[in-house]
mmCIF file of C-alpha atoms in Angstrom:
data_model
loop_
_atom_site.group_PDB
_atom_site.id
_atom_site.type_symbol
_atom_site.label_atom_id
_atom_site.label_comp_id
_atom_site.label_asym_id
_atom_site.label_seq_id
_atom_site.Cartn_x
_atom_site.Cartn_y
_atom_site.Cartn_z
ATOM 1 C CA UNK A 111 0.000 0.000 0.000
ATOM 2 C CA UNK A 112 1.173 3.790 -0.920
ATOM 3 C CA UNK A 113 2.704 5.288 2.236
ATOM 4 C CA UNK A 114 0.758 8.497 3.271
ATOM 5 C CA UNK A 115 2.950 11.119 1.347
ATOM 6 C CA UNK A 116 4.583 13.841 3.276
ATOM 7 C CA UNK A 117 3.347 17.058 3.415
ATOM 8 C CA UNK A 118 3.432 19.237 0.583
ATOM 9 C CA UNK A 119 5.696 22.243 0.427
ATOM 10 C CA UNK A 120 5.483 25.514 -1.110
ATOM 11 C CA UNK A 121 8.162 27.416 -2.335
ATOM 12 C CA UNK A 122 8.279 31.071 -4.351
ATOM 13 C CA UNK A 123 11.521 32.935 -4.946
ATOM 14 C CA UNK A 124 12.044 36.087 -7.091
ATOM 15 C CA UNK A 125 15.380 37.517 -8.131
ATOM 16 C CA UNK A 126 17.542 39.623 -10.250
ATOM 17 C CA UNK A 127 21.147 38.316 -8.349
ATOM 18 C CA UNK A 128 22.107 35.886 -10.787
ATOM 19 C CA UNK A 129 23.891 33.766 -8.537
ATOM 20 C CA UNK A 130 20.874 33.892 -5.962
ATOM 21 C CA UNK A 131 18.683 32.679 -9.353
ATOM 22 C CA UNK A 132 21.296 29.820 -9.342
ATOM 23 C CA UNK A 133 21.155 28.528 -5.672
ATOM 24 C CA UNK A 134 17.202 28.789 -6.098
ATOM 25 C CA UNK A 135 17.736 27.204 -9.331
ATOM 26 C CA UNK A 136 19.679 24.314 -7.708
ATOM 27 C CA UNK A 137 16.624 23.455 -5.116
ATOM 28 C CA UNK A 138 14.736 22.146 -7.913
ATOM 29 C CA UNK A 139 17.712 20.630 -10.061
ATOM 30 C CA UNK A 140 20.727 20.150 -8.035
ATOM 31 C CA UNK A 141 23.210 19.998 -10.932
ATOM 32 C CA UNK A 142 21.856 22.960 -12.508
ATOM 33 C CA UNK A 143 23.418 25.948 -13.811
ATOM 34 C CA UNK A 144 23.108 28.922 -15.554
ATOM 35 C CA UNK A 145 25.821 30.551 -17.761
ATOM 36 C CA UNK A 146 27.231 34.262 -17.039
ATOM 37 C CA UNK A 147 24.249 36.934 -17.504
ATOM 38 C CA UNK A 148 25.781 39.420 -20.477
ATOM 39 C CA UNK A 149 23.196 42.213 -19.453
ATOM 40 C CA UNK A 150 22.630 42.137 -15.887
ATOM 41 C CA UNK A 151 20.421 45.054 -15.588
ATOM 42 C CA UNK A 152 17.232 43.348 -17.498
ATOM 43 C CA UNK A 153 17.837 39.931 -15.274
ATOM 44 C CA UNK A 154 15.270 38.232 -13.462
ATOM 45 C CA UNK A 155 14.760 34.530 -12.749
ATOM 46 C CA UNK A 156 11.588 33.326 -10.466
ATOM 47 C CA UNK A 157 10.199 30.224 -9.659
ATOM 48 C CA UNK A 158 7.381 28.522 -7.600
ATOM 49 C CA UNK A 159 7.111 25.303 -6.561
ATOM 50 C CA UNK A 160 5.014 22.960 -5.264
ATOM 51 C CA UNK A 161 4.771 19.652 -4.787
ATOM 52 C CA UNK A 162 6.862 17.230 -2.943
ATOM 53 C CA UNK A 163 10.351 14.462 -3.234
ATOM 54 C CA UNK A 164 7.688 12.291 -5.294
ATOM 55 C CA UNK A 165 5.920 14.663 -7.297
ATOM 56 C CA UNK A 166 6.283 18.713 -7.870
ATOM 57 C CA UNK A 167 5.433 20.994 -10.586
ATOM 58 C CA UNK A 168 7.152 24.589 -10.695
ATOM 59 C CA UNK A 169 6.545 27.296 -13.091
ATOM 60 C CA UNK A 170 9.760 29.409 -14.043
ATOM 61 C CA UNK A 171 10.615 32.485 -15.724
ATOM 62 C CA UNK A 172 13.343 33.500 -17.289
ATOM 63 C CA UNK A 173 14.089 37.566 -18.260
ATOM 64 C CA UNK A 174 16.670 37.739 -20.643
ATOM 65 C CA UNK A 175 18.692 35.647 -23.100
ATOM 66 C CA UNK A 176 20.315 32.828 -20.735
ATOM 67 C CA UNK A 177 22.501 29.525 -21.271
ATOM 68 C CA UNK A 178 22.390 27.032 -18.906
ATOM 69 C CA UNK A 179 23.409 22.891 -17.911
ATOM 70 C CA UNK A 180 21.990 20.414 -15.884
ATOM 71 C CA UNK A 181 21.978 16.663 -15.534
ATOM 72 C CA UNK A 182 19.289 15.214 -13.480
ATOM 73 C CA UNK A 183 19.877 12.694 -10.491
ATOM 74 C CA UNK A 184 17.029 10.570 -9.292
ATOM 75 C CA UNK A 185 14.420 12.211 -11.232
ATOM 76 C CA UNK A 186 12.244 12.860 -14.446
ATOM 77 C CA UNK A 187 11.436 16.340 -15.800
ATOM 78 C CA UNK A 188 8.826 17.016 -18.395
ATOM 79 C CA UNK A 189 9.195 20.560 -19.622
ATOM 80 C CA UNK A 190 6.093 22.488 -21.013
ATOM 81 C CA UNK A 191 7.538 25.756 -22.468
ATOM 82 C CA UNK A 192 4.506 28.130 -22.140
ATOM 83 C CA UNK A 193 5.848 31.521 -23.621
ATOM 84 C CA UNK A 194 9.465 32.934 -24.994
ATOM 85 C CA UNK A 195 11.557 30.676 -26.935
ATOM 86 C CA UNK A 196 14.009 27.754 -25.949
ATOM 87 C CA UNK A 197 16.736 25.755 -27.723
ATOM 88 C CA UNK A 198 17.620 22.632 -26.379
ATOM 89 C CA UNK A 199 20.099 19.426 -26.599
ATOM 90 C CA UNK A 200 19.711 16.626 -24.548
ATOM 91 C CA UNK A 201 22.285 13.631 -25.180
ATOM 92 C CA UNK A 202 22.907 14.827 -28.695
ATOM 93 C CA UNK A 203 19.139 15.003 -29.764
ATOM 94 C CA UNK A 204 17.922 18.635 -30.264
ATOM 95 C CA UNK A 205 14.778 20.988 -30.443
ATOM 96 C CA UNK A 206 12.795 24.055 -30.238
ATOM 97 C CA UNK A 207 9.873 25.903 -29.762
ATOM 98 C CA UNK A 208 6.819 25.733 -27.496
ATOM 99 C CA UNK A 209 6.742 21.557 -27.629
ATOM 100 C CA UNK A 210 6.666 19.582 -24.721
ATOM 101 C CA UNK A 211 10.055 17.809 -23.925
ATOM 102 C CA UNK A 212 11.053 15.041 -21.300
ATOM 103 C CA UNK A 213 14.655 14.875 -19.819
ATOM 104 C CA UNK A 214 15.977 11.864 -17.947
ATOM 105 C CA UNK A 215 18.104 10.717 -15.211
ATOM 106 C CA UNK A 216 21.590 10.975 -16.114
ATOM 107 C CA UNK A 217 21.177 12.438 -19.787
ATOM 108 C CA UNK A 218 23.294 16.241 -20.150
ATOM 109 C CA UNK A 219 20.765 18.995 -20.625
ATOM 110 C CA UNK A 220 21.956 22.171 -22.393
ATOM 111 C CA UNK A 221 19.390 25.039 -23.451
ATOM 112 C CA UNK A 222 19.274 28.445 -24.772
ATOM 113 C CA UNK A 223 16.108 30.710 -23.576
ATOM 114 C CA UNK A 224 15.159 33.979 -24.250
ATOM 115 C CA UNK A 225 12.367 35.379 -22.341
ATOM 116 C CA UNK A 226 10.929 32.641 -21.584
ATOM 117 C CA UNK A 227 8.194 31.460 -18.887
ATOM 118 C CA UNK A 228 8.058 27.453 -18.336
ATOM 119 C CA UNK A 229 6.515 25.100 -16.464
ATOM 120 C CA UNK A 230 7.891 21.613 -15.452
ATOM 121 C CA UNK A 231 6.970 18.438 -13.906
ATOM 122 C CA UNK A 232 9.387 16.313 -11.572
ATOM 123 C CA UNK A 233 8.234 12.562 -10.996
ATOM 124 C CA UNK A 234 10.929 10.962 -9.033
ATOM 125 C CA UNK A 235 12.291 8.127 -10.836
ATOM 126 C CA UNK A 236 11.848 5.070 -7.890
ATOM 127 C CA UNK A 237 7.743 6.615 -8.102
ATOM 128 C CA UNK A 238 7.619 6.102 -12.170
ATOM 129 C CA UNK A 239 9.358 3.208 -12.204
ATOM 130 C CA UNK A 240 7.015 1.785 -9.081
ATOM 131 C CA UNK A 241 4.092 2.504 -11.213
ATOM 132 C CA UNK A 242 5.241 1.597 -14.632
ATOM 133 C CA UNK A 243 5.973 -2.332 -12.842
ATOM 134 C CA UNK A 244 2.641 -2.527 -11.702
ATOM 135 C CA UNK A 245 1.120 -0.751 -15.003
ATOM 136 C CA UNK A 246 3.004 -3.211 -17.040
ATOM 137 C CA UNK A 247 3.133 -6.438 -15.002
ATOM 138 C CA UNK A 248 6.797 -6.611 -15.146
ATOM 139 C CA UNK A 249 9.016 -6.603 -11.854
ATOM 140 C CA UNK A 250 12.435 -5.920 -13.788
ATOM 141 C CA UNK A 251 11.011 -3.299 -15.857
ATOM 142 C CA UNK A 252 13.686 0.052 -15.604
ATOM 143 C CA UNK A 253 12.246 2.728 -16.898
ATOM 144 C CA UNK A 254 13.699 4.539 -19.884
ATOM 145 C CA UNK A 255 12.337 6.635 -22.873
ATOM 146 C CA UNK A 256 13.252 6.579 -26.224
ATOM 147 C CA UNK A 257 13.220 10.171 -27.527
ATOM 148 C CA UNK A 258 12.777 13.153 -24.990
ATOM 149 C CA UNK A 259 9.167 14.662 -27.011
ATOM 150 C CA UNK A 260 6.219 13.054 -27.017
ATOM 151 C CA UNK A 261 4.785 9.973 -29.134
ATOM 152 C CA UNK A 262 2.153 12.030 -30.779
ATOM 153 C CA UNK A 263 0.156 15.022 -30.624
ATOM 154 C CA UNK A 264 -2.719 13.212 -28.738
ATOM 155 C CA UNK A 265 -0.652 11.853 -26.426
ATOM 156 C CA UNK A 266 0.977 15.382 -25.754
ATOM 157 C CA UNK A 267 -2.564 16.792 -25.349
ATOM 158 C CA UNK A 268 -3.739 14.191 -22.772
ATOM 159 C CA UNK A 269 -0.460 15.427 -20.822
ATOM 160 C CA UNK A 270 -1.243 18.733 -20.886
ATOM 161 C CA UNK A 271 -4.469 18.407 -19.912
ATOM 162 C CA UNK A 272 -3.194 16.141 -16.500
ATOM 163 C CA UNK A 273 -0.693 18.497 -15.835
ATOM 164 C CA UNK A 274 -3.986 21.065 -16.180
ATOM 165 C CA UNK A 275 -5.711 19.271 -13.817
ATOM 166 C CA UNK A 276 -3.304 18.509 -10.627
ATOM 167 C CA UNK A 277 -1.925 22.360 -11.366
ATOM 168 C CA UNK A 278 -5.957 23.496 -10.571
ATOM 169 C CA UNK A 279 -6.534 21.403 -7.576
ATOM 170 C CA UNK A 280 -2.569 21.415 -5.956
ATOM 171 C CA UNK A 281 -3.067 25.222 -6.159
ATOM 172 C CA UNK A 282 -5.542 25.075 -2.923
ATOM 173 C CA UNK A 283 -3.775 24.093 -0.405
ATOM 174 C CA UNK A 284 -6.638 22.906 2.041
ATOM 175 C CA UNK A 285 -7.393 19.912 -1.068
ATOM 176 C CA UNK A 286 -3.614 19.192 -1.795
ATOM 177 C CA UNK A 287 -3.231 18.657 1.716
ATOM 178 C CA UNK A 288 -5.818 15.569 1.612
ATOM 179 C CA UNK A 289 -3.234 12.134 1.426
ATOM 180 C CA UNK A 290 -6.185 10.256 -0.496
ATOM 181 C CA UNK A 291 -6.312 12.981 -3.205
ATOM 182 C CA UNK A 292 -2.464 13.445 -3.555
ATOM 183 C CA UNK A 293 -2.158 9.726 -4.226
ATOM 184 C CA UNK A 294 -4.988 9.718 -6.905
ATOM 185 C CA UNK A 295 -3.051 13.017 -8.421
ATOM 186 C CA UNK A 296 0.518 11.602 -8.310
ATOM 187 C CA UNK A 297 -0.797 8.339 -10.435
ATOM 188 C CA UNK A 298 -2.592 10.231 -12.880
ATOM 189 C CA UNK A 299 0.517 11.860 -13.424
ATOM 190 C CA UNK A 300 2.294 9.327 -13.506
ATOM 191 C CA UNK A 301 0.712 7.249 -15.823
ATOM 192 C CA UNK A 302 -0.101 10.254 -17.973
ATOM 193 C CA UNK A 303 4.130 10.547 -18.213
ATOM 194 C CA UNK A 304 4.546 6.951 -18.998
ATOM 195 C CA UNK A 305 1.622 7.282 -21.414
ATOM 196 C CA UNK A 306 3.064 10.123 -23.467
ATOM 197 C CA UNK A 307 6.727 9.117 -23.857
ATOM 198 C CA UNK A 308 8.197 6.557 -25.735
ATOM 199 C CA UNK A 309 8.829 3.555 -23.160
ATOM 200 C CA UNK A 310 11.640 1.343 -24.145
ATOM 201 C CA UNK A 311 10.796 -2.185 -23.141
ATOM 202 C CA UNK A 312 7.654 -2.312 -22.318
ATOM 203 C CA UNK A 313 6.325 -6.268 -21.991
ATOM 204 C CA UNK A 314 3.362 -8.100 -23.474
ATOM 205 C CA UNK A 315 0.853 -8.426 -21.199
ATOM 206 C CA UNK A 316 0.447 -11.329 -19.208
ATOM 207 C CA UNK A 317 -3.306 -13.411 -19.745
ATOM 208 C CA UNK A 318 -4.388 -15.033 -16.753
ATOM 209 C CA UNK A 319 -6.661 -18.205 -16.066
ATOM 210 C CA UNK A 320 -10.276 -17.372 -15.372
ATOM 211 C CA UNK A 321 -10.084 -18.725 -12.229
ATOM 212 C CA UNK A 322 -6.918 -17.084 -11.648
ATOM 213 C CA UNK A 323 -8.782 -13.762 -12.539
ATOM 214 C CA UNK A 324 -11.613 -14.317 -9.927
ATOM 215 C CA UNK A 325 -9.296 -15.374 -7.233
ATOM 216 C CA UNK A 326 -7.364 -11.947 -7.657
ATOM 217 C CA UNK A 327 -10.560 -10.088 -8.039
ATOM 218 C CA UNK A 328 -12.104 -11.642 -4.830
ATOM 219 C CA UNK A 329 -8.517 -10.857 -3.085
ATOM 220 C CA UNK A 330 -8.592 -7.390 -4.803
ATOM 221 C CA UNK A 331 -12.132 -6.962 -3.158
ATOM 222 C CA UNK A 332 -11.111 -7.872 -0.192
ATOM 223 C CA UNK A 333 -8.142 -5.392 -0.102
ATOM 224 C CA UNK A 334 -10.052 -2.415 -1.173
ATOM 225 C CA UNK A 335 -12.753 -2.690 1.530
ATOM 226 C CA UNK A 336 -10.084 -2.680 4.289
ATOM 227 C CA UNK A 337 -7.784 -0.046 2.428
ATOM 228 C CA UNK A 338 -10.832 2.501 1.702
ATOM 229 C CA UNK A 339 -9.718 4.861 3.923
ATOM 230 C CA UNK A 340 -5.601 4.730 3.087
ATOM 231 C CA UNK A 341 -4.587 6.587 0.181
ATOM 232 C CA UNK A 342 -4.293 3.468 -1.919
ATOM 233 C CA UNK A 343 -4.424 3.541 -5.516
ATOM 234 C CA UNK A 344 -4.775 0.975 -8.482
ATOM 235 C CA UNK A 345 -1.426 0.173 -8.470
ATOM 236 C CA UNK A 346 -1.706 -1.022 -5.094
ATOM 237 C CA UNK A 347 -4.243 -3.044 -5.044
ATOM 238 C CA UNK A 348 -2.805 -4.655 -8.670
ATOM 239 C CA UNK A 349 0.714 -5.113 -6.348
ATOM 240 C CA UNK A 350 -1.300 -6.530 -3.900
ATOM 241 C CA UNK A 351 -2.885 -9.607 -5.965
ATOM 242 C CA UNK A 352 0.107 -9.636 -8.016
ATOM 243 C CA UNK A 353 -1.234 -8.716 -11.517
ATOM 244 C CA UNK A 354 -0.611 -5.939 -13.748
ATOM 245 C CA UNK A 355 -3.046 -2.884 -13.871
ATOM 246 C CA UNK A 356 -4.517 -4.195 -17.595
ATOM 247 C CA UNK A 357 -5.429 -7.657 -15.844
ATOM 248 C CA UNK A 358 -6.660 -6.273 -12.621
ATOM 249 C CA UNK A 359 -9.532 -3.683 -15.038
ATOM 250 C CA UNK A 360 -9.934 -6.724 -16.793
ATOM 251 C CA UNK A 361 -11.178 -8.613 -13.440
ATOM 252 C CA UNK A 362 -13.252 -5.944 -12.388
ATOM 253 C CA UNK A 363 -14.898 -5.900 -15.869
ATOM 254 C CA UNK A 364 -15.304 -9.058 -15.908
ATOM 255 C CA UNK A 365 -16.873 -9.533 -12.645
ATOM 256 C CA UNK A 366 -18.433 -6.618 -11.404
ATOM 257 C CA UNK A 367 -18.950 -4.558 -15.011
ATOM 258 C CA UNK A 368 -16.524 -1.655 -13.735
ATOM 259 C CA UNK A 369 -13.137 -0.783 -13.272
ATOM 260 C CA UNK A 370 -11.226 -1.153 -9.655
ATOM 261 C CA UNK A 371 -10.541 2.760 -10.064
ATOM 262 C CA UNK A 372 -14.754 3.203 -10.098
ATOM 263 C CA UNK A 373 -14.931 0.713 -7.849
ATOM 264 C CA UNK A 374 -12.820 2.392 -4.763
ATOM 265 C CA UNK A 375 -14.649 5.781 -5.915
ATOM 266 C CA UNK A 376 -18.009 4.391 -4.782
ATOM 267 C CA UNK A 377 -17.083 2.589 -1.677
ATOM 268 C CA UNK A 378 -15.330 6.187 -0.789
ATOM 269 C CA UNK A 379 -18.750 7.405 -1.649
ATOM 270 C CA UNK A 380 -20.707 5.465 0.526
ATOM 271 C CA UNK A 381 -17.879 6.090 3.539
ATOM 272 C CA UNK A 382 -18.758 9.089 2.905
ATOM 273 C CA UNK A 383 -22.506 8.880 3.227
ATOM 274 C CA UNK A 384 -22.271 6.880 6.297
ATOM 275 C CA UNK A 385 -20.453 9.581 7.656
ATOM 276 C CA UNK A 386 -23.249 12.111 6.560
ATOM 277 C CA UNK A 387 -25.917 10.037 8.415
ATOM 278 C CA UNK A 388 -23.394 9.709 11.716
ATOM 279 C CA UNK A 389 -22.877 13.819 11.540
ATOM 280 C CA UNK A 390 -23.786 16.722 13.851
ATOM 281 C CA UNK A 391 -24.031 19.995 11.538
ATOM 282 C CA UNK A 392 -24.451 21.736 14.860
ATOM 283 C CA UNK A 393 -21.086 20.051 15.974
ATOM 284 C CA UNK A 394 -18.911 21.665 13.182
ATOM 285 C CA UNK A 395 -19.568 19.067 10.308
ATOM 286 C CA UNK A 396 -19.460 20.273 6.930
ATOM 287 C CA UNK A 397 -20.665 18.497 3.634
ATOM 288 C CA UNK A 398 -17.127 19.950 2.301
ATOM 289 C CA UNK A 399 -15.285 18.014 4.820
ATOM 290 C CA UNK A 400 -16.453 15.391 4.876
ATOM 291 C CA UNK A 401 -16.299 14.946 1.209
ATOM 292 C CA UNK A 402 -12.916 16.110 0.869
ATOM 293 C CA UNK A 403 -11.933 13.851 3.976
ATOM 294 C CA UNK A 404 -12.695 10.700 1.356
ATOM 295 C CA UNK A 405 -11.115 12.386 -1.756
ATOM 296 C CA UNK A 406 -13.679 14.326 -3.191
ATOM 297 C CA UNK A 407 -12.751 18.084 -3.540
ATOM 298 C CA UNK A 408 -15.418 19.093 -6.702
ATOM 299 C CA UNK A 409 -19.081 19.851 -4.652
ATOM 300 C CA UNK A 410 -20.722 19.894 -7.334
ATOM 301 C CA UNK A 411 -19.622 16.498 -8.804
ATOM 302 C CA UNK A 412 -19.872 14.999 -5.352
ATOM 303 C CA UNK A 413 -23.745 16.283 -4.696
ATOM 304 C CA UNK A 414 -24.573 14.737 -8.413
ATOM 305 C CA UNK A 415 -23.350 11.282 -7.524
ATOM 306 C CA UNK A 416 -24.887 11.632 -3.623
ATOM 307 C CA UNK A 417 -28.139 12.464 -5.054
ATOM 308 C CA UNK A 418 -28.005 9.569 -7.793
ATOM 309 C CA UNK A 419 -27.232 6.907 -5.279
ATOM 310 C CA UNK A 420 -29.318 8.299 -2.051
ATOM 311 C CA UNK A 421 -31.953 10.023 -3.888
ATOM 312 C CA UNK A 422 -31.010 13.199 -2.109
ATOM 313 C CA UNK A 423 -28.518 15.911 -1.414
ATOM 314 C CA UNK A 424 -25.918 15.969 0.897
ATOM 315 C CA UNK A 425 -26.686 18.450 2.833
ATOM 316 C CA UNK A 426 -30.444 17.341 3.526
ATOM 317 C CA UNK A 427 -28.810 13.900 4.422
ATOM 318 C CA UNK A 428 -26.422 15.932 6.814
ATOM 319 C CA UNK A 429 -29.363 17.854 8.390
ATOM 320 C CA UNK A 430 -31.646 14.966 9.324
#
């Protein structure tokens, strides 16, 4: 099971001291640097961060026309330019523009901006390679890309649109605070990364027996009922009954005509109920907290599925 994550952290910093840009630089990428500033007087580098060692996303900007090195340690970066321009080399293969681009543990990063803004995501390479295992049903699997852009504009878009999506809801800091919700975030992320990028090696995908299948979704079952609470995720439940993520949906499919993701949504949903019916509005409950205490930050959303399975909103459930 995922180990409650730490607590996320916050960091802004905003400078025109080049070598102040560096050290703040370095927080993020410890092997980064940036070349000597020709023009010092139209300088300024900030960044903020957020996020924690397994997952962080920090937008950057960059005023003026700046060189800089890095090679990464313990880590993946996926780079969305978002204004200015950038040249780049990353173990000999090169580009330019706007275009998302991925660098990897180890590989020499060298890139030219000029007045550019960026944001970045930093998966740490012991989570992606946890997740691509159990994604892929392969134990051994080390994960490594291919080419440092993505395998095709769809796959870019999906990307963007994660990275869209835990930006929004990491930006409040009473949701990305929830352990439950930063799990569910850091796998969409994840998989969304090993999704878009070339993976070398990736394994066929392993057919088990139907009564292999069962077993493992009765065990899966089992698991999720007891975990509900924890901020478990597929990937731990697939660890768990020791199949990949393709077989486990395939179990659920087969024997319950959903996927395990759906599945741990509505037992979270009726956990959440249950706690509805036990609550004391007069005592300091709140429909928000209590939906956000099992994972469920939109109120909207979470009213619309209350009222289709209890025939009623929250609140009036709350109230009674």
């Amino acid at each position: 099971m995922t180990e409650e994550p730490e607590r996320p952290m916050h960091r802004y910093v905003a400078t025109t001291d080049p070598e102040v840009a560096n050290d703040a630089l370095q927080q993020i990428y410890t092997s980064a640097r940036m070349g000597t500033v020709s023009d010092a007087s139209s300088f300024l580098y900030s960044q903020d961060v957020q996020g924690d060692a397994d997952l962080s996303l920090s937008r950057l900007t960059f005023r003026g026309s700046i060189a800089g090195r890095m090679v990464l340690d313990e880590v993946f970066s996926v780079v969305l330019p978002r204004a200015g321009g950038v040249d780049w080399t990353i173990d000999g293969r090169s580009g330019t523009g706007l275009g998302v681009f991925l660098v990897q543990p180890g590989q020499e990063y060298y890139g030219e901006v000029d007045q550019l803004l960026v944001d970045s995501v930093a998966l740490s390479l012991s989570t992606l390679r946890e997740t691509a295992r159990t994604v892929y049903g392969d134990e051994d699997l080390e994960v490594a890309f291919h080419d440092p852009r993505p395998r095709s504009p769809a796959r870019e878009r999906h990307w963007r649109s994660t990275v869209a999506h835990v930006q929004q809801t990491l930006s409040d800091p009473a949701v990305s605070s929830v352990p439950l919700l930063r799990a569910d975030l850091l796998r969409q992320m994840s998989v969304a990364t090993l999704e878009a990028f070339p993976l070398a090696g990736i394994p066929g995908v392993r057919r088990v027996s139907a009564a292999e299948q069962q077993a493992a979704y009765r065990r899966a079952v089992e698991y999720l009922h007891a975990a509900v609470s924890s901020p478990v995720t597929v990937e731990d439940v697939a660890r768990h009954v020791e199949l990949s993520t393709v077989e486990l949906t395939r179990a659920f499919r087969a024997h319950a005509g959903t996927t395990p993701g759906a599945f741990l949504r509505e037992l979270r949903l009726t956990a959440a109920h249950d706690d509805l019916v036990r609550g004391d509005a007069g005592h300091g409950d709140t429909v928000r907290g209590i939906a956000r205490r099992w994972g469920m930050t939109h109120p909207g959303d979470f009213a619309r599925r209350h009222r289709q399975a209890y025939g009623e909103n929250p609140a009036d459930t709350l109230r009674r």
